[in-house]
PDB file of C-alpha atoms in Angstrom:
ATOM      1  CA  UNK P   6     -22.090 -15.772  11.374  1.00  0.00           C
ATOM      2  CA  UNK P   7     -20.112 -12.427  11.259  1.00  0.00           C
ATOM      3  CA  UNK P   8     -17.909 -11.767   8.351  1.00  0.00           C
ATOM      4  CA  UNK P   9     -14.266 -11.119   9.403  1.00  0.00           C
ATOM      5  CA  UNK P  10     -12.705  -7.834   8.483  1.00  0.00           C
ATOM      6  CA  UNK P  11     -10.263  -9.702   6.334  1.00  0.00           C
ATOM      7  CA  UNK P  12     -13.021 -11.283   4.388  1.00  0.00           C
ATOM      8  CA  UNK P  13     -14.771  -7.811   3.976  1.00  0.00           C
ATOM      9  CA  UNK P  14     -11.421  -6.414   2.745  1.00  0.00           C
ATOM     10  CA  UNK P  15     -11.157  -9.200   0.221  1.00  0.00           C
ATOM     11  CA  UNK P  16     -14.664  -8.687  -0.992  1.00  0.00           C
ATOM     12  CA  UNK P  17     -14.099  -5.030  -1.466  1.00  0.00           C
ATOM     13  CA  UNK P  18     -10.769  -5.436  -3.225  1.00  0.00           C
ATOM     14  CA  UNK P  19     -12.190  -8.064  -5.500  1.00  0.00           C
ATOM     15  CA  UNK P  20     -14.959  -5.710  -6.446  1.00  0.00           C
ATOM     16  CA  UNK P  21     -12.582  -2.813  -7.210  1.00  0.00           C
ATOM     17  CA  UNK P  22     -11.929  -3.432 -11.052  1.00  0.00           C
ATOM     18  CA  UNK P  23      -8.615  -1.446 -11.449  1.00  0.00           C
ATOM     19  CA  UNK P  24      -6.971  -2.752  -8.196  1.00  0.00           C
ATOM     20  CA  UNK P  25      -8.031  -6.262  -9.214  1.00  0.00           C
ATOM     21  CA  UNK P  26      -6.520  -5.845 -12.757  1.00  0.00           C
ATOM     22  CA  UNK P  27      -3.257  -4.610 -11.109  1.00  0.00           C
ATOM     23  CA  UNK P  28      -3.251  -7.688  -8.849  1.00  0.00           C
ATOM     24  CA  UNK P  29      -3.912 -10.058 -11.753  1.00  0.00           C
ATOM     25  CA  UNK P  30      -1.214  -8.455 -13.998  1.00  0.00           C
ATOM     26  CA  UNK P  31       1.478  -8.315 -11.441  1.00  0.00           C
ATOM     27  CA  UNK P  32       0.885 -11.843 -10.237  1.00  0.00           C
ATOM     28  CA  UNK P  33       1.533 -13.108 -13.774  1.00  0.00           C
ATOM     29  CA  UNK P  34       4.860 -11.269 -13.755  1.00  0.00           C
ATOM     30  CA  UNK P  35       5.955 -13.212 -10.794  1.00  0.00           C
ATOM     31  CA  UNK P  36       8.023 -10.670  -9.011  1.00  0.00           C
ATOM     32  CA  UNK P  37       9.788 -11.825  -5.821  1.00  0.00           C
ATOM     33  CA  UNK P  38       7.858 -11.167  -2.525  1.00  0.00           C
ATOM     34  CA  UNK P  39       5.492  -8.664  -4.123  1.00  0.00           C
ATOM     35  CA  UNK P  40       2.274  -7.101  -2.995  1.00  0.00           C
ATOM     36  CA  UNK P  41       0.357  -3.961  -3.479  1.00  0.00           C
ATOM     37  CA  UNK P  42      -0.251  -1.603  -0.615  1.00  0.00           C
ATOM     38  CA  UNK P  43      -1.262   1.878   0.429  1.00  0.00           C
ATOM     39  CA  UNK P  44      -4.129   3.661  -1.230  1.00  0.00           C
ATOM     40  CA  UNK P  45      -4.996   1.135  -3.801  1.00  0.00           C
ATOM     41  CA  UNK P  46      -5.958  -1.184  -0.887  1.00  0.00           C
ATOM     42  CA  UNK P  47      -7.440   1.105   1.914  1.00  0.00           C
ATOM     43  CA  UNK P  48      -9.063   3.762  -0.187  1.00  0.00           C
ATOM     44  CA  UNK P  49     -11.503   1.304  -1.788  1.00  0.00           C
ATOM     45  CA  UNK P  50     -12.580   0.334   1.730  1.00  0.00           C
ATOM     46  CA  UNK P  51     -13.223   3.869   2.710  1.00  0.00           C
ATOM     47  CA  UNK P  52     -15.115   4.471  -0.557  1.00  0.00           C
ATOM     48  CA  UNK P  53     -17.204   1.323   0.037  1.00  0.00           C
ATOM     49  CA  UNK P  54     -18.026   2.455   3.669  1.00  0.00           C
ATOM     50  CA  UNK P  55     -18.923   5.988   2.610  1.00  0.00           C
ATOM     51  CA  UNK P  56     -20.923   5.204  -0.510  1.00  0.00           C
ATOM     52  CA  UNK P  57     -18.385   6.468  -3.012  1.00  0.00           C
ATOM     53  CA  UNK P  58     -17.143   4.930  -6.290  1.00  0.00           C
ATOM     54  CA  UNK P  59     -14.728   2.339  -5.353  1.00  0.00           C
ATOM     55  CA  UNK P  60     -11.940   3.986  -7.468  1.00  0.00           C
ATOM     56  CA  UNK P  61     -12.530   7.410  -5.987  1.00  0.00           C
ATOM     57  CA  UNK P  62      -9.358   9.125  -4.599  1.00  0.00           C
ATOM     58  CA  UNK P  63      -6.876   6.454  -5.777  1.00  0.00           C
ATOM     59  CA  UNK P  64      -4.009   8.390  -7.245  1.00  0.00           C
ATOM     60  CA  UNK P  65      -1.735   5.572  -7.911  1.00  0.00           C
ATOM     61  CA  UNK P  66      -1.150   1.660  -7.444  1.00  0.00           C
ATOM     62  CA  UNK P  67       1.996   0.955  -5.244  1.00  0.00           C
ATOM     63  CA  UNK P  68       3.523  -2.283  -6.253  1.00  0.00           C
ATOM     64  CA  UNK P  69       6.142  -3.401  -3.839  1.00  0.00           C
ATOM     65  CA  UNK P  70       8.640  -6.302  -4.285  1.00  0.00           C
ATOM     66  CA  UNK P  71      11.652  -7.381  -2.440  1.00  0.00           C
ATOM     67  CA  UNK P  72      14.915  -8.508  -4.121  1.00  0.00           C
ATOM     68  CA  UNK P  73      18.142  -7.942  -2.229  1.00  0.00           C
ATOM     69  CA  UNK P  74      20.290  -9.812  -4.758  1.00  0.00           C
ATOM     70  CA  UNK P  75      20.824  -6.564  -6.536  1.00  0.00           C
ATOM     71  CA  UNK P  76      19.870  -3.317  -4.896  1.00  0.00           C
ATOM     72  CA  UNK P  77      21.094  -0.982  -7.740  1.00  0.00           C
ATOM     73  CA  UNK P  78      18.693   1.480  -9.380  1.00  0.00           C
ATOM     74  CA  UNK P  79      19.570  -0.091 -12.758  1.00  0.00           C
ATOM     75  CA  UNK P  80      18.119  -3.517 -11.625  1.00  0.00           C
ATOM     76  CA  UNK P  81      14.990  -1.866 -10.143  1.00  0.00           C
ATOM     77  CA  UNK P  82      14.551   0.046 -13.427  1.00  0.00           C
ATOM     78  CA  UNK P  83      14.484  -3.196 -15.400  1.00  0.00           C
ATOM     79  CA  UNK P  84      11.648  -4.341 -13.204  1.00  0.00           C
ATOM     80  CA  UNK P  85       9.832  -0.973 -13.323  1.00  0.00           C
ATOM     81  CA  UNK P  86      10.027  -1.107 -17.217  1.00  0.00           C
ATOM     82  CA  UNK P  87       8.924  -4.770 -17.268  1.00  0.00           C
ATOM     83  CA  UNK P  88       5.943  -4.042 -15.138  1.00  0.00           C
ATOM     84  CA  UNK P  89       5.000  -0.785 -17.150  1.00  0.00           C
ATOM     85  CA  UNK P  90       5.009  -2.816 -20.331  1.00  0.00           C
ATOM     86  CA  UNK P  91       2.424  -5.088 -18.971  1.00  0.00           C
ATOM     87  CA  UNK P  92      -0.173  -2.255 -18.811  1.00  0.00           C
ATOM     88  CA  UNK P  93      -1.881  -0.002 -21.255  1.00  0.00           C
ATOM     89  CA  UNK P  94      -2.147   3.722 -20.686  1.00  0.00           C
ATOM     90  CA  UNK P  95      -3.512   5.327 -18.445  1.00  0.00           C
ATOM     91  CA  UNK P  96      -2.996   2.537 -15.907  1.00  0.00           C
ATOM     92  CA  UNK P  97       0.646   2.178 -17.067  1.00  0.00           C
ATOM     93  CA  UNK P  98       1.426   5.725 -15.667  1.00  0.00           C
ATOM     94  CA  UNK P  99      -0.414   4.971 -12.344  1.00  0.00           C
ATOM     95  CA  UNK P 100       1.431   1.801 -11.350  1.00  0.00           C
ATOM     96  CA  UNK P 101       4.450   2.640  -9.195  1.00  0.00           C
ATOM     97  CA  UNK P 102       6.958  -0.113  -8.633  1.00  0.00           C
ATOM     98  CA  UNK P 103       9.588  -0.065  -5.929  1.00  0.00           C
ATOM     99  CA  UNK P 104      12.068  -2.726  -4.732  1.00  0.00           C
ATOM    100  CA  UNK P 105      11.659  -2.530  -0.857  1.00  0.00           C
ATOM    101  CA  UNK P 106      15.294  -3.934  -0.556  1.00  0.00           C
ATOM    102  CA  UNK P 107      16.689  -0.587  -1.671  1.00  0.00           C
ATOM    103  CA  UNK P 108      14.225   1.882  -0.128  1.00  0.00           C
ATOM    104  CA  UNK P 109      16.593   2.640   2.834  1.00  0.00           C
ATOM    105  CA  UNK P 110      19.127   3.801   0.283  1.00  0.00           C
ATOM    106  CA  UNK P 111      17.100   6.952  -0.724  1.00  0.00           C
ATOM    107  CA  UNK P 112      14.270   7.366   1.653  1.00  0.00           C
ATOM    108  CA  UNK P 113      15.854   9.714   4.213  1.00  0.00           C
ATOM    109  CA  UNK P 114      17.523  11.917   1.302  1.00  0.00           C
ATOM    110  CA  UNK P 115      14.255  12.156  -0.690  1.00  0.00           C
ATOM    111  CA  UNK P 116      11.721  12.827   2.105  1.00  0.00           C
ATOM    112  CA  UNK P 117      14.160  14.656   4.562  1.00  0.00           C
ATOM    113  CA  UNK P 118      13.167  11.957   7.123  1.00  0.00           C
ATOM    114  CA  UNK P 119      13.900  12.930  10.789  1.00  0.00           C
ATOM    115  CA  UNK P 120      14.154   9.201  11.770  1.00  0.00           C
ATOM    116  CA  UNK P 121      16.224   6.459  10.560  1.00  0.00           C
ATOM    117  CA  UNK P 122      14.939   4.111   7.873  1.00  0.00           C
ATOM    118  CA  UNK P 123      16.623   0.784   8.305  1.00  0.00           C
ATOM    119  CA  UNK P 124      16.870  -1.822   5.583  1.00  0.00           C
ATOM    120  CA  UNK P 125      13.598  -3.852   5.120  1.00  0.00           C
ATOM    121  CA  UNK P 126      13.992  -7.645   5.481  1.00  0.00           C
ATOM    122  CA  UNK P 127      10.897  -8.289   3.175  1.00  0.00           C
ATOM    123  CA  UNK P 128       8.082  -6.304   1.419  1.00  0.00           C
ATOM    124  CA  UNK P 129       5.684  -6.718   4.433  1.00  0.00           C
ATOM    125  CA  UNK P 130       8.122  -4.991   6.690  1.00  0.00           C
ATOM    126  CA  UNK P 131       7.463  -1.777   4.763  1.00  0.00           C
ATOM    127  CA  UNK P 132       3.836  -1.836   6.099  1.00  0.00           C
ATOM    128  CA  UNK P 133       5.148  -1.126   9.634  1.00  0.00           C
ATOM    129  CA  UNK P 134       6.675   2.188   8.290  1.00  0.00           C
ATOM    130  CA  UNK P 135       3.458   4.049   7.151  1.00  0.00           C
ATOM    131  CA  UNK P 136       2.445   6.935   9.324  1.00  0.00           C
ATOM    132  CA  UNK P 137      -1.053   5.805  10.183  1.00  0.00           C
ATOM    133  CA  UNK P 138      -2.196   2.202  11.334  1.00  0.00           C
ATOM    134  CA  UNK P 139      -5.108   2.280   8.815  1.00  0.00           C
ATOM    135  CA  UNK P 140      -2.646   2.676   5.893  1.00  0.00           C
ATOM    136  CA  UNK P 141      -0.649  -0.479   6.948  1.00  0.00           C
ATOM    137  CA  UNK P 142      -2.290  -3.077   4.851  1.00  0.00           C
ATOM    138  CA  UNK P 143      -1.132  -4.886   1.726  1.00  0.00           C
ATOM    139  CA  UNK P 144      -2.404  -7.665  -0.368  1.00  0.00           C
ATOM    140  CA  UNK P 145      -1.166 -10.208  -2.961  1.00  0.00           C
ATOM    141  CA  UNK P 146      -3.133 -12.309  -5.340  1.00  0.00           C
ATOM    142  CA  UNK P 147      -1.967 -15.913  -5.069  1.00  0.00           C
ATOM    143  CA  UNK P 148      -1.920 -18.453  -7.913  1.00  0.00           C
ATOM    144  CA  UNK P 149      -5.132 -20.135  -6.676  1.00  0.00           C
ATOM    145  CA  UNK P 150      -6.925 -16.680  -6.780  1.00  0.00           C
ATOM    146  CA  UNK P 151      -6.877 -16.372  -3.017  1.00  0.00           C
ATOM    147  CA  UNK P 152      -5.975 -12.857  -1.714  1.00  0.00           C
ATOM    148  CA  UNK P 153      -3.303 -12.882   1.009  1.00  0.00           C
ATOM    149  CA  UNK P 154      -3.564  -9.943   3.392  1.00  0.00           C
ATOM    150  CA  UNK P 155      -0.976  -8.329   5.587  1.00  0.00           C
ATOM    151  CA  UNK P 156      -2.070  -5.885   8.263  1.00  0.00           C
ATOM    152  CA  UNK P 157       0.500  -5.551  11.178  1.00  0.00           C
ATOM    153  CA  UNK P 158      -1.907  -3.493  13.183  1.00  0.00           C
ATOM    154  CA  UNK P 159      -5.028  -5.248  12.216  1.00  0.00           C
ATOM    155  CA  UNK P 160      -7.935  -3.828  10.180  1.00  0.00           C
ATOM    156  CA  UNK P 161     -10.109  -2.269  12.901  1.00  0.00           C
ATOM    157  CA  UNK P 162      -8.850   1.403  12.383  1.00  0.00           C
ATOM    158  CA  UNK P 163      -9.361   0.888   8.646  1.00  0.00           C
ATOM    159  CA  UNK P 164     -12.898  -0.094   8.958  1.00  0.00           C
ATOM    160  CA  UNK P 165     -13.550   2.367  11.685  1.00  0.00           C
ATOM    161  CA  UNK P 166     -12.393   5.231   9.246  1.00  0.00           C
ATOM    162  CA  UNK P 167      -9.990   6.075  12.125  1.00  0.00           C
ATOM    163  CA  UNK P 168      -6.457   7.504  11.534  1.00  0.00           C
ATOM    164  CA  UNK P 169      -4.180   6.859  14.496  1.00  0.00           C
ATOM    165  CA  UNK P 170      -0.292   7.289  14.524  1.00  0.00           C
ATOM    166  CA  UNK P 171       1.671   4.175  13.834  1.00  0.00           C
ATOM    167  CA  UNK P 172       3.219   3.304  17.267  1.00  0.00           C
ATOM    168  CA  UNK P 173       6.411   2.063  15.715  1.00  0.00           C
ATOM    169  CA  UNK P 174       7.217   5.499  14.259  1.00  0.00           C
ATOM    170  CA  UNK P 175       8.648   8.419  16.202  1.00  0.00           C
ATOM    171  CA  UNK P 176       5.991  10.715  17.470  1.00  0.00           C
ATOM    172  CA  UNK P 177       5.780  13.835  15.463  1.00  0.00           C
ATOM    173  CA  UNK P 178       7.819  12.319  12.497  1.00  0.00           C
ATOM    174  CA  UNK P 179       6.959  11.497   8.949  1.00  0.00           C
ATOM    175  CA  UNK P 180       4.459  14.132   7.615  1.00  0.00           C
ATOM    176  CA  UNK P 181       1.638  13.243   9.800  1.00  0.00           C
ATOM    177  CA  UNK P 182      -0.378  16.542   9.299  1.00  0.00           C
ATOM    178  CA  UNK P 183       0.160  16.601   5.486  1.00  0.00           C
ATOM    179  CA  UNK P 184      -0.806  12.986   4.973  1.00  0.00           C
ATOM    180  CA  UNK P 185      -3.755  12.913   7.314  1.00  0.00           C
ATOM    181  CA  UNK P 186      -4.932  16.383   6.015  1.00  0.00           C
ATOM    182  CA  UNK P 187      -4.869  15.070   2.457  1.00  0.00           C
ATOM    183  CA  UNK P 188      -6.937  12.027   3.505  1.00  0.00           C
ATOM    184  CA  UNK P 189      -9.528  14.150   5.459  1.00  0.00           C
ATOM    185  CA  UNK P 190      -9.994  16.500   2.429  1.00  0.00           C
ATOM    186  CA  UNK P 191     -11.077  13.538   0.329  1.00  0.00           C
ATOM    187  CA  UNK P 192     -12.852  11.576   3.010  1.00  0.00           C
ATOM    188  CA  UNK P 193     -14.363  14.035   5.513  1.00  0.00           C
ATOM    189  CA  UNK P 194     -15.949  11.113   7.466  1.00  0.00           C
ATOM    190  CA  UNK P 195     -12.666   9.900   8.793  1.00  0.00           C
ATOM    191  CA  UNK P 196     -11.495  10.668  12.446  1.00  0.00           C
ATOM    192  CA  UNK P 197      -8.052  11.652  13.168  1.00  0.00           C
ATOM    193  CA  UNK P 198      -6.586  10.718  16.569  1.00  0.00           C
ATOM    194  CA  UNK P 199      -2.992  12.154  16.726  1.00  0.00           C
ATOM    195  CA  UNK P 200      -2.716  11.693  20.485  1.00  0.00           C
ATOM    196  CA  UNK P 201      -3.805   7.968  20.516  1.00  0.00           C
ATOM    197  CA  UNK P 202      -0.468   6.598  21.145  1.00  0.00           C
TER     198      UNK P 202
END
């Protein structure tokens, strides 16, 4: 029986010690609608597929949560400090926490975005905003130790080492060259298909 891509992803994440430690620690903090996404999830897969150390290239651990009851920076900062206190250095400095309910308040100004960034209804909605489909994957460790996976565009591009533009983003927007160039420099095996939409 062929293993599904989701099962393979789960196996790889479980085998990546630091990513797994972040998942266990954040689960115990019981943040609303939380997950980890971005490089801490897709980069171990690329490392596994290319024979590198599973932690190679991971610059940070993006922890998302969604709480629209208070979208002030002050409320978010309380959560950021609470999460930071749960980790020892150097991991403490690598875990980045953001309330997805307030990203729309600062995103366009911070990144000079050339497309609108509407409010997100939940943390999973953020996955539809990343520039490449292979990046659009998030995971959460549940109470029973199962790993829940979100991948709005599937996992095929991730496991094929293929970067294609997110079809929900405006063509040519959002730092495609910078982001894909950085990935290609670290994983020369990946293919980039900018005209795949």
